[in-house]
Amino acid sequence: MFQKKFNLRLGKRATKAESETLGSRNPLSHGTHAAPSSHSYFRRHFSKRKQQSTSDTCDIGNLVSFDARSRAEQRASLRVKKHATRRVRSSHARSFVVAFLLIIVIIGAGIGAGYGFYTISVRSNEAIQSGAIKQALTPQKNKHVATVLLNVTLPQETYTGLPSHTSMLALARFDTNQQTFRILSLPYFAYLKGRQDNSLARAAERGDDALIRAVTIMTGVPVNHYISVSGNQFAALVDNLGGLSATLPKDIDDPFAGWRFLHAGEQTLDGYDALVWARATNFPKALYTQAENQALLVKSLFARLCDQTNGHTIGQSVDTLQKYIRSDMSSNAIRTMLDAVAGVDMSTWEVSALPGETVGELRTSAPQSAFVVSEKNTTQMVNSFLDDARAEKTPETHNTVDVSSFSLEVQNGTSKAGLAKEVGDYLTSCGCVVVSVGNAQQPIFKETLVVYQPQYEDAAKAVVSLLGFGRSVKNVGYYTMHSSVLVILGSDNQKLPQK
């Protein structure tokens, strides 16, 4: 009865197997099914149920504890994942910013490098960095006016037995204010009379700086910039530009200049043609005619560099030019020069050669030939080359000057025949004392100059007034004069006033 009530109280009946087990463990049974005493049974059964109840309670507690830990771990895992996500997003954002900045830096560096290459590529390639050369050059004070010395080394054909090279030398001067561009060619073997040891060829052997100084001393022209290129590079430059359009004044058939024959007239020259034309010297005036041809060749080169037709640009010319030259000028400076030259009407470009005569033998392995500069005519030519408004035009009349009180020379500085005589006769009819008429050394004068000795300024202004054109210029040693006033007629001459 007690056992039944106890089982009912626990809400569970004891199974038969359990009862048998309990009975078998009863020491009083002695192998029989005698019922155990209630006290011992209760003690044993209660202890077992207590243990089982405790075990069930622990299992439930463990389950609750496990669920709590699981939720805590899930929350912690979620926090970790969120934090990791934030870190990944932050990392991605930082990576994006870094990548973006890196792209900006690369683009900026590329632009900067490109700009730097464009502006200093000439300097960084084979630039002229010599301090001696920079000291030999005259700083350019006016951005509108500059003079550049071009030195092109001309290698000789090996079969000629002549010296390994000569050079094509030329001064190029642009003036954007007066819209002028002039080229003055200098014979490589030129020297002033009595100063053969200081020829341009001897100076070139001593270095670029010595050559620059020798040119300045010989011509009186300050050199602002210097461009040098070898003959082979010059030929490659011409070919890269697509050739040069030129009009040859005469046939070129000089075996010492090259094996190619060049016909007179308009044509397109390739690089080798250009070298042949520049090297040819088998003319009656030899080195002087060579210098004239070289002046025309330099003109053709500048014309091609400034050509802006058929999609060609000056920028492309600069890019091409900088591959072959050595210069103190940056690419920007070269472009500024070409822009200035391109702005001048090509029909007004002036070319000339330093006046003088060839002496000595040209065609020997050790030539003694040279070119003696004519100082008498060089001063006139240089003054025309440097014509940068040294003197103001004076249109006012000076009727108080007695025109018969001074002597007068008239020279024709143009190709118009009989001009000097015509003007001389007119001035004579006006009462002037004209002592001589004739031609200037070179027919290159674009403007009429009335040159006067220091004490005859008013006389020169009176002549300008009589002519109705020209300008007065004080003679400071550039002109050789045998009279008080020298009139050099230029192509600006106009119809003379009626008497």
Short mmCIF file of C-alpha atoms in Angstrom, two decimals:
data_model
loop_
_atom_site.label_atom_id
_atom_site.label_comp_id
_atom_site.label_asym_id
_atom_site.label_seq_id
_atom_site.Cartn_x
_atom_site.Cartn_y
_atom_site.Cartn_z
CA MET A 1 0.00 0.00 0.00
CA PHE A 2 2.76 2.39 0.93
CA GLN A 3 4.70 1.59 -2.21
CA LYS A 4 1.64 2.21 -4.38
CA LYS A 5 0.97 5.50 -2.70
CA PHE A 6 4.61 6.49 -3.06
CA ASN A 7 4.55 5.67 -6.76
CA LEU A 8 1.36 7.58 -7.23
CA ARG A 9 2.87 10.52 -5.35
CA LEU A 10 5.78 10.57 -7.74
CA GLY A 11 3.32 10.29 -10.63
CA LYS A 12 4.88 7.17 -11.94
CA ARG A 13 4.38 3.48 -11.28
CA ALA A 14 7.28 1.25 -10.64
CA THR A 15 7.80 -1.19 -13.44
CA LYS A 16 7.89 -4.89 -12.92
CA ALA A 17 11.50 -5.02 -13.82
CA GLU A 18 12.21 -2.30 -11.33
CA SER A 19 10.29 -4.16 -8.64
CA GLU A 20 12.17 -7.31 -9.44
CA THR A 21 15.39 -5.46 -9.24
CA LEU A 22 14.48 -3.97 -5.94
CA GLY A 23 13.39 -7.36 -4.68
CA SER A 24 16.55 -9.02 -5.79
CA ARG A 25 18.54 -6.47 -3.94
CA ASN A 26 16.58 -7.08 -0.72
CA PRO A 27 18.89 -8.97 1.57
CA LEU A 28 15.97 -10.42 3.45
CA SER A 29 14.46 -12.16 0.54
CA HIS A 30 17.13 -14.82 0.22
CA GLY A 31 16.16 -15.58 -3.37
CA THR A 32 12.43 -15.47 -2.69
CA HIS A 33 9.82 -12.95 -3.70
CA ALA A 34 9.11 -11.94 -0.21
CA ALA A 35 8.12 -8.30 -0.02
CA PRO A 36 10.80 -6.01 1.36
CA SER A 37 10.22 -3.99 4.44
CA SER A 38 8.67 -0.65 3.81
CA HIS A 39 11.44 1.30 5.54
CA SER A 40 14.37 -0.17 3.64
CA TYR A 41 12.51 -0.04 0.40
CA PHE A 42 11.56 3.57 0.90
CA ARG A 43 15.12 4.53 1.76
CA ARG A 44 16.56 2.82 -1.26
CA HIS A 45 13.84 3.88 -3.68
CA PHE A 46 13.72 7.43 -2.45
CA SER A 47 17.50 7.72 -2.74
CA LYS A 48 17.36 6.38 -6.29
CA ARG A 49 14.48 8.69 -7.27
CA LYS A 50 16.26 11.60 -5.65
CA GLN A 51 19.29 10.86 -7.70
CA GLN A 52 17.13 10.54 -10.82
CA SER A 53 15.26 13.73 -9.98
CA THR A 54 18.52 15.51 -9.38
CA SER A 55 19.81 14.18 -12.66
CA ASP A 56 16.66 15.34 -14.49
CA THR A 57 16.93 18.74 -12.86
CA CYS A 58 20.58 19.00 -13.86
CA ASP A 59 19.67 17.99 -17.39
CA ILE A 60 17.04 20.70 -17.56
CA GLY A 61 19.45 23.25 -16.06
CA ASN A 62 22.11 22.19 -18.46
CA LEU A 63 19.67 22.57 -21.34
CA VAL A 64 18.61 26.02 -20.17
CA SER A 65 22.23 26.95 -19.63
CA PHE A 66 23.12 25.63 -23.09
CA ASP A 67 20.29 27.60 -24.72
CA ALA A 68 21.40 30.75 -22.91
CA ARG A 69 24.97 30.20 -23.93
CA SER A 70 23.88 29.52 -27.51
CA ARG A 71 21.93 32.77 -27.65
CA ALA A 72 24.81 34.65 -26.08
CA GLU A 73 27.22 33.07 -28.50
CA GLN A 74 24.88 33.92 -31.40
CA ARG A 75 24.69 37.54 -30.23
CA ALA A 76 28.46 37.64 -29.82
CA SER A 77 28.92 36.02 -33.21
CA LEU A 78 26.51 38.54 -34.73
CA ARG A 79 28.44 41.38 -33.13
CA VAL A 80 31.68 39.92 -34.46
CA LYS A 81 30.17 39.57 -37.93
CA LYS A 82 28.85 43.14 -37.84
CA HIS A 83 32.19 44.42 -36.66
CA ALA A 84 33.95 42.37 -39.31
CA THR A 85 31.54 43.70 -41.93
CA ARG A 86 32.23 47.24 -40.79
CA ARG A 87 35.95 46.56 -40.94
CA VAL A 88 35.64 45.06 -44.43
CA ARG A 89 33.54 47.99 -45.61
CA SER A 90 35.94 50.41 -44.01
CA SER A 91 38.82 48.54 -45.56
CA HIS A 92 37.11 48.61 -48.94
CA ALA A 93 36.42 52.31 -48.56
CA ARG A 94 40.02 52.98 -47.60
CA SER A 95 41.19 50.83 -50.51
CA PHE A 96 38.91 52.73 -52.88
CA VAL A 97 40.16 56.09 -51.59
CA VAL A 98 43.77 54.93 -51.81
CA ALA A 99 43.21 53.56 -55.31
CA PHE A 100 41.45 56.75 -56.38
CA LEU A 101 44.22 58.92 -54.98
CA LEU A 102 46.79 56.64 -56.57
CA ILE A 103 45.07 57.02 -59.94
CA ILE A 104 45.00 60.81 -59.50
CA VAL A 105 48.69 60.78 -58.59
CA ILE A 106 49.54 58.58 -61.57
CA ILE A 107 47.52 60.76 -63.93
CA GLY A 108 49.05 63.90 -62.46
CA ALA A 109 52.51 62.39 -62.67
CA GLY A 110 51.84 61.39 -66.26
CA ILE A 111 50.63 64.85 -67.16
CA GLY A 112 53.52 66.41 -65.29
CA ALA A 113 55.99 64.06 -66.90
CA GLY A 114 54.48 64.72 -70.31
CA TYR A 115 54.57 68.45 -69.75
CA GLY A 116 58.08 68.23 -68.38
CA PHE A 117 59.14 66.13 -71.35
CA TYR A 118 57.53 68.59 -73.72
CA THR A 119 59.06 71.66 -72.10
CA ILE A 120 62.56 70.37 -71.38
CA SER A 121 62.94 67.41 -73.69
CA VAL A 122 65.52 69.25 -75.73
CA ARG A 123 67.48 69.94 -72.58
CA SER A 124 67.20 66.39 -71.25
CA ASN A 125 68.09 64.71 -74.55
CA GLU A 126 71.38 66.20 -75.69
CA ALA A 127 71.00 69.60 -74.10
CA ILE A 128 73.64 72.28 -74.07
CA GLN A 129 74.31 72.74 -70.38
CA SER A 130 77.81 74.20 -70.67
CA GLY A 131 78.26 77.29 -68.56
CA ALA A 132 80.77 78.60 -71.11
CA ILE A 133 78.13 78.49 -73.85
CA LYS A 134 75.58 80.27 -71.70
CA GLN A 135 78.15 82.96 -70.96
CA ALA A 136 78.89 83.35 -74.67
CA LEU A 137 75.22 83.94 -75.44
CA THR A 138 73.64 87.36 -75.01
CA PRO A 139 70.51 87.25 -72.81
CA GLN A 140 67.32 87.92 -74.74
CA LYS A 141 65.95 91.18 -73.33
CA ASN A 142 62.96 91.54 -75.62
CA LYS A 143 60.65 88.56 -76.08
CA HIS A 144 59.59 89.96 -79.46
CA VAL A 145 63.11 90.05 -80.91
CA ALA A 146 65.72 87.29 -80.89
CA THR A 147 68.67 86.06 -82.92
CA VAL A 148 69.49 82.35 -83.17
CA LEU A 149 72.76 80.88 -84.46
CA LEU A 150 72.22 77.66 -86.41
CA ASN A 151 75.22 75.32 -86.78
CA VAL A 152 74.72 72.27 -89.03
CA THR A 153 77.78 70.03 -89.30
CA LEU A 154 78.15 68.77 -92.88
CA PRO A 155 80.02 65.46 -93.14
CA GLN A 156 81.94 65.08 -96.38
CA GLU A 157 81.76 62.05 -98.64
CA THR A 158 84.61 59.70 -97.70
CA TYR A 159 85.79 59.25 -101.30
CA THR A 160 86.60 62.95 -101.74
CA GLY A 161 89.69 62.96 -99.55
CA LEU A 162 88.56 66.31 -98.13
CA PRO A 163 88.46 67.18 -94.41
CA SER A 164 85.85 65.15 -92.54
CA HIS A 165 83.36 67.98 -92.29
CA THR A 166 82.48 71.64 -92.68
CA SER A 167 79.49 73.47 -91.27
CA MET A 168 76.50 75.42 -92.46
CA LEU A 169 76.30 78.52 -90.28
CA ALA A 170 73.42 80.98 -90.33
CA LEU A 171 71.96 83.70 -88.13
CA ALA A 172 68.15 83.78 -88.01
CA ARG A 173 66.48 86.83 -86.51
CA PHE A 174 62.78 87.41 -85.93
CA ASP A 175 61.04 90.59 -84.81
CA THR A 176 57.33 90.23 -84.10
CA ASN A 177 56.90 93.96 -83.54
CA GLN A 178 58.11 94.85 -87.03
CA GLN A 179 56.90 91.56 -88.52
CA THR A 180 60.29 90.68 -90.01
CA PHE A 181 62.31 87.49 -90.36
CA ARG A 182 65.87 87.60 -91.69
CA ILE A 183 68.51 84.96 -92.39
CA LEU A 184 72.19 85.81 -92.72
CA SER A 185 74.42 82.96 -93.91
CA LEU A 186 78.04 82.87 -92.74
CA PRO A 187 80.75 81.06 -94.76
CA TYR A 188 82.40 78.47 -92.52
CA PHE A 189 85.94 79.57 -93.48
CA ALA A 190 85.21 83.31 -93.10
CA TYR A 191 87.62 85.62 -91.30
CA LEU A 192 88.31 89.31 -91.06
CA LYS A 193 91.27 90.54 -93.02
CA GLY A 194 94.47 90.16 -91.04
CA ARG A 195 92.80 87.83 -88.51
CA GLN A 196 92.89 84.47 -90.29
CA ASP A 197 93.73 82.67 -87.04
CA ASN A 198 90.33 83.75 -85.74
CA SER A 199 88.27 82.32 -88.61
CA LEU A 200 84.91 80.77 -87.82
CA ALA A 201 86.31 77.32 -88.69
CA ARG A 202 89.19 77.71 -86.23
CA ALA A 203 86.78 78.95 -83.57
CA ALA A 204 84.44 75.97 -84.14
CA GLU A 205 87.36 73.63 -83.48
CA ARG A 206 87.76 75.21 -80.05
CA GLY A 207 84.13 74.64 -79.11
CA ASP A 208 80.62 75.99 -79.42
CA ASP A 209 81.24 78.89 -77.06
CA ALA A 210 84.27 80.03 -79.08
CA LEU A 211 82.21 79.85 -82.28
CA ILE A 212 79.44 81.98 -80.78
CA ARG A 213 81.92 84.62 -79.66
CA ALA A 214 83.67 84.63 -83.06
CA VAL A 215 80.35 85.18 -84.87
CA THR A 216 79.48 88.06 -82.53
CA ILE A 217 82.89 89.69 -83.02
CA MET A 218 82.84 89.28 -86.80
CA THR A 219 79.29 90.51 -87.39
CA GLY A 220 78.52 92.64 -84.37
CA VAL A 221 75.30 90.66 -83.97
CA PRO A 222 74.47 89.53 -80.41
CA VAL A 223 73.52 85.85 -80.39
CA ASN A 224 70.66 85.02 -78.02
CA HIS A 225 70.24 81.30 -78.69
CA TYR A 226 72.17 78.43 -80.25
CA ILE A 227 71.00 75.35 -82.17
CA SER A 228 73.41 72.64 -83.28
CA VAL A 229 72.76 69.51 -85.34
CA SER A 230 75.03 67.02 -87.07
CA GLY A 231 74.82 66.46 -90.81
CA ASN A 232 73.45 62.93 -90.55
CA GLN A 233 70.86 64.11 -88.06
CA PHE A 234 70.04 67.02 -90.34
CA ALA A 235 69.37 64.64 -93.25
CA ALA A 236 67.16 62.51 -90.98
CA LEU A 237 65.31 65.63 -89.84
CA VAL A 238 64.60 66.66 -93.42
CA ASP A 239 63.35 63.16 -94.26
CA ASN A 240 61.17 63.07 -91.14
CA LEU A 241 59.62 66.39 -92.13
CA GLY A 242 58.71 64.92 -95.51
CA GLY A 243 61.36 66.83 -97.47
CA LEU A 244 61.91 70.52 -98.16
CA SER A 245 60.34 72.52 -100.96
CA ALA A 246 63.03 74.71 -102.52
CA THR A 247 63.86 76.57 -105.68
CA LEU A 248 67.46 76.00 -106.73
CA PRO A 249 68.89 79.00 -108.61
CA LYS A 250 71.27 76.78 -110.61
CA ASP A 251 72.16 73.14 -111.28
CA ILE A 252 74.15 71.35 -108.60
CA ASP A 253 76.71 69.00 -110.13
CA ASP A 254 79.58 68.75 -107.67
CA PRO A 255 81.12 65.28 -107.23
CA PHE A 256 82.82 66.48 -104.07
CA ALA A 257 79.41 67.36 -102.59
CA GLY A 258 77.81 64.03 -103.43
CA TRP A 259 76.95 61.64 -106.23
CA ARG A 260 73.50 63.09 -106.91
CA PHE A 261 72.80 65.71 -109.60
CA LEU A 262 70.25 68.37 -108.72
CA HIS A 263 68.45 70.33 -111.43
CA ALA A 264 67.79 74.03 -111.09
CA GLY A 265 64.22 75.06 -110.34
CA GLU A 266 61.48 74.24 -107.86
CA GLN A 267 61.58 70.78 -106.31
CA THR A 268 61.30 68.78 -103.10
CA LEU A 269 64.62 67.82 -101.53
CA ASP A 270 65.15 64.77 -99.36
CA GLY A 271 67.81 64.63 -96.65
CA TYR A 272 70.66 63.61 -98.94
CA ASP A 273 69.67 66.23 -101.54
CA ALA A 274 69.81 68.88 -98.84
CA LEU A 275 73.34 67.83 -97.87
CA VAL A 276 74.49 67.89 -101.50
CA TRP A 277 73.08 71.38 -101.98
CA ALA A 278 74.68 72.65 -98.78
CA ARG A 279 78.12 71.16 -99.56
CA ALA A 280 78.44 72.20 -103.21
CA THR A 281 81.21 74.74 -103.89
CA ASN A 282 82.12 74.38 -107.59
CA PHE A 283 80.93 77.87 -108.51
CA PRO A 284 82.83 80.91 -109.79
CA LYS A 285 82.43 82.61 -106.38
CA ALA A 286 82.82 79.30 -104.54
CA LEU A 287 82.27 79.89 -100.82
CA TYR A 288 80.13 83.00 -101.28
CA THR A 289 77.71 81.17 -103.61
CA GLN A 290 77.72 78.24 -101.20
CA ALA A 291 76.70 80.61 -98.40
CA GLU A 292 73.89 82.01 -100.57
CA ASN A 293 72.60 78.48 -101.24
CA GLN A 294 72.79 77.64 -97.57
CA ALA A 295 70.74 80.72 -96.73
CA LEU A 296 68.04 79.52 -99.13
CA LEU A 297 68.22 76.04 -97.60
CA VAL A 298 67.72 77.45 -94.08
CA LYS A 299 64.77 79.44 -95.38
CA SER A 300 63.24 76.25 -96.81
CA LEU A 301 63.77 74.51 -93.48
CA PHE A 302 61.97 77.24 -91.52
CA ALA A 303 59.20 77.32 -94.11
CA ARG A 304 58.60 73.60 -93.58
CA LEU A 305 58.75 73.90 -89.79
CA CYS A 306 56.20 76.73 -89.88
CA ASP A 307 53.94 75.02 -92.41
CA GLN A 308 50.41 74.59 -91.07
CA THR A 309 48.70 73.14 -94.13
CA ASN A 310 47.32 69.64 -94.67
CA GLY A 311 46.79 69.12 -90.95
CA HIS A 312 50.42 69.80 -90.06
CA THR A 313 50.97 71.84 -86.89
CA ILE A 314 53.86 73.72 -85.38
CA GLY A 315 53.57 71.46 -82.35
CA GLN A 316 54.35 68.50 -84.58
CA SER A 317 57.33 70.38 -85.98
CA VAL A 318 58.65 70.98 -82.47
CA ASP A 319 58.20 67.32 -81.58
CA THR A 320 60.13 66.33 -84.69
CA LEU A 321 62.81 68.98 -84.33
CA GLN A 322 63.65 68.20 -80.73
CA LYS A 323 64.70 64.66 -81.66
CA TYR A 324 67.65 65.86 -83.72
CA ILE A 325 69.01 69.09 -82.24
CA ARG A 326 71.12 70.32 -79.36
CA SER A 327 70.08 73.69 -78.03
CA ASP A 328 69.94 75.97 -75.03
CA MET A 329 66.27 76.50 -75.89
CA SER A 330 63.38 74.56 -74.37
CA SER A 331 60.63 73.16 -76.56
CA ASN A 332 58.36 76.00 -75.45
CA ALA A 333 60.97 78.54 -76.50
CA ILE A 334 61.38 76.84 -79.88
CA ARG A 335 57.62 76.85 -80.37
CA THR A 336 57.48 80.54 -79.47
CA MET A 337 60.14 81.20 -82.10
CA LEU A 338 58.33 79.20 -84.79
CA ASP A 339 55.01 80.86 -83.93
CA ALA A 340 56.69 84.24 -84.32
CA VAL A 341 58.25 83.30 -87.67
CA ALA A 342 54.99 81.77 -88.92
CA GLY A 343 53.26 85.08 -88.18
CA VAL A 344 55.51 86.88 -90.68
CA ASP A 345 54.45 86.91 -94.33
CA MET A 346 56.79 84.43 -95.99
CA SER A 347 57.08 86.63 -99.08
CA THR A 348 58.85 89.23 -96.93
CA TRP A 349 61.43 86.87 -95.46
CA GLU A 350 64.92 88.19 -96.22
CA VAL A 351 67.95 86.00 -96.94
CA SER A 352 71.51 87.13 -97.51
CA ALA A 353 75.12 85.97 -97.21
CA LEU A 354 78.05 87.69 -95.59
CA PRO A 355 79.88 89.57 -98.37
CA GLY A 356 83.47 88.75 -99.23
CA GLU A 357 85.61 86.65 -101.56
CA THR A 358 87.14 83.17 -101.64
CA VAL A 359 90.93 82.84 -101.56
CA GLY A 360 93.11 79.72 -101.76
CA GLU A 361 92.57 76.21 -103.07
CA LEU A 362 89.39 74.33 -102.16
CA ARG A 363 89.89 70.84 -103.60
CA THR A 364 92.81 69.47 -101.58
CA SER A 365 92.97 67.13 -98.63
CA ALA A 366 94.42 70.00 -96.60
CA PRO A 367 92.64 73.01 -98.10
CA GLN A 368 94.11 76.44 -97.58
CA SER A 369 90.92 78.08 -98.78
CA ALA A 370 89.33 80.83 -96.80
CA PHE A 371 86.75 83.53 -97.14
CA VAL A 372 87.90 87.08 -96.54
CA VAL A 373 85.02 89.17 -95.24
CA SER A 374 84.41 92.49 -96.97
CA GLU A 375 84.32 94.90 -94.06
CA LYS A 376 83.21 97.73 -96.33
CA ASN A 377 79.92 96.04 -97.14
CA THR A 378 79.44 93.88 -94.06
CA THR A 379 78.55 96.86 -91.89
CA GLN A 380 75.76 97.84 -94.29
CA MET A 381 74.40 94.33 -94.45
CA VAL A 382 74.55 93.82 -90.69
CA ASN A 383 72.79 97.10 -90.10
CA SER A 384 70.01 95.97 -92.40
CA PHE A 385 69.92 92.60 -90.63
CA LEU A 386 69.65 94.32 -87.24
CA ASP A 387 67.19 96.91 -88.52
CA ASP A 388 65.18 97.33 -85.33
CA ALA A 389 64.22 100.96 -85.45
CA ARG A 390 67.51 102.38 -84.17
CA ALA A 391 66.45 105.72 -85.62
CA GLU A 392 62.99 107.15 -85.90
CA LYS A 393 61.49 108.11 -89.21
CA THR A 394 61.52 111.85 -89.70
CA PRO A 395 58.83 112.99 -92.09
CA GLU A 396 59.15 116.67 -91.22
CA THR A 397 60.80 119.03 -93.72
CA HIS A 398 63.97 120.99 -93.15
CA ASN A 399 63.82 123.78 -95.69
CA THR A 400 66.39 125.84 -93.83
CA VAL A 401 69.24 123.41 -94.73
CA ASP A 402 71.32 124.36 -97.74
CA VAL A 403 71.37 121.08 -99.71
CA SER A 404 74.39 122.22 -101.68
CA SER A 405 76.51 122.46 -98.51
CA PHE A 406 77.18 118.72 -98.21
CA SER A 407 78.20 115.87 -100.51
CA LEU A 408 75.94 112.94 -101.31
CA GLU A 409 76.29 109.33 -102.53
CA VAL A 410 73.44 107.23 -103.92
CA GLN A 411 73.49 103.41 -103.96
CA ASN A 412 70.88 101.01 -105.28
CA GLY A 413 70.06 98.38 -102.63
CA THR A 414 67.44 96.65 -104.79
CA SER A 415 67.38 94.59 -107.97
CA LYS A 416 65.66 97.36 -109.93
CA ALA A 417 68.05 98.48 -112.65
CA GLY A 418 68.85 102.19 -113.04
CA LEU A 419 67.27 103.21 -109.74
CA ALA A 420 70.40 104.87 -108.32
CA LYS A 421 70.89 107.01 -111.44
CA GLU A 422 67.23 108.03 -111.46
CA VAL A 423 67.30 109.15 -107.82
CA GLY A 424 70.75 110.75 -108.24
CA ASP A 425 69.50 112.84 -111.14
CA TYR A 426 66.47 113.90 -109.14
CA LEU A 427 68.55 114.98 -106.13
CA THR A 428 70.95 116.84 -108.41
CA SER A 429 67.99 118.71 -109.87
CA CYS A 430 67.05 119.64 -106.30
CA GLY A 431 70.45 121.28 -105.77
CA CYS A 432 72.23 118.43 -103.98
CA VAL A 433 75.88 117.68 -104.70
CA VAL A 434 75.81 114.01 -105.78
CA VAL A 435 79.39 112.74 -105.98
CA SER A 436 78.67 109.13 -107.01
CA VAL A 437 75.92 106.66 -107.90
CA GLY A 438 76.12 102.86 -108.05
CA ASN A 439 74.93 99.60 -106.56
CA ALA A 440 75.11 98.40 -102.97
CA GLN A 441 76.98 95.15 -102.31
CA GLN A 442 73.74 93.21 -101.92
CA PRO A 443 70.25 93.98 -103.35
CA ILE A 444 68.55 93.08 -100.06
CA PHE A 445 67.40 96.40 -98.62
CA LYS A 446 63.69 96.57 -97.94
CA GLU A 447 63.83 100.12 -96.60
CA THR A 448 65.63 103.19 -97.87
CA LEU A 449 68.30 104.41 -95.46
CA VAL A 450 69.78 107.90 -95.49
CA VAL A 451 73.01 107.47 -93.56
CA TYR A 452 74.76 110.57 -92.25
CA GLN A 453 78.01 111.47 -90.58
CA PRO A 454 77.50 112.72 -87.00
CA GLN A 455 77.53 116.43 -87.89
CA TYR A 456 75.10 116.08 -90.85
CA GLU A 457 71.86 114.94 -89.20
CA ASP A 458 69.86 117.91 -90.47
CA ALA A 459 71.24 117.34 -93.96
CA ALA A 460 70.04 113.72 -93.91
CA LYS A 461 66.59 114.78 -92.76
CA ALA A 462 66.47 117.29 -95.57
CA VAL A 463 67.23 114.51 -98.08
CA VAL A 464 64.45 112.36 -96.57
CA SER A 465 62.11 115.29 -97.00
CA LEU A 466 63.13 115.71 -100.64
CA LEU A 467 62.63 112.02 -101.42
CA GLY A 468 59.36 111.61 -99.55
CA PHE A 469 60.42 108.20 -98.19
CA GLY A 470 63.23 106.55 -96.22
CA ARG A 471 64.62 107.28 -92.77
CA SER A 472 67.77 108.87 -91.48
CA VAL A 473 70.37 106.72 -89.72
CA LYS A 474 73.49 107.89 -87.92
CA ASN A 475 76.70 106.18 -89.06
CA VAL A 476 78.38 104.67 -86.02
CA GLY A 477 80.93 102.65 -87.97
CA TYR A 478 78.71 100.20 -89.84
CA TYR A 479 78.98 101.99 -93.18
CA THR A 480 81.93 102.93 -95.35
CA MET A 481 81.21 106.42 -96.63
CA HIS A 482 83.09 108.86 -98.88
CA SER A 483 80.61 111.68 -98.49
CA SER A 484 78.60 113.55 -95.88
CA VAL A 485 75.39 111.59 -96.60
CA LEU A 486 74.87 108.15 -98.14
CA VAL A 487 71.52 107.15 -99.61
CA ILE A 488 70.91 103.37 -99.85
CA LEU A 489 67.71 102.81 -101.81
CA GLY A 490 65.42 100.02 -100.64
CA SER A 491 62.39 98.35 -102.15
CA ASP A 492 60.13 100.83 -100.33
CA ASN A 493 61.11 103.52 -102.86
CA GLN A 494 58.16 105.43 -104.21
CA LYS A 495 57.50 107.63 -107.16
CA LEU A 496 59.65 110.73 -106.86
CA PRO A 497 57.92 114.10 -106.42
CA GLN A 498 57.49 116.21 -109.57
CA LYS A 499 59.80 119.19 -109.88
#
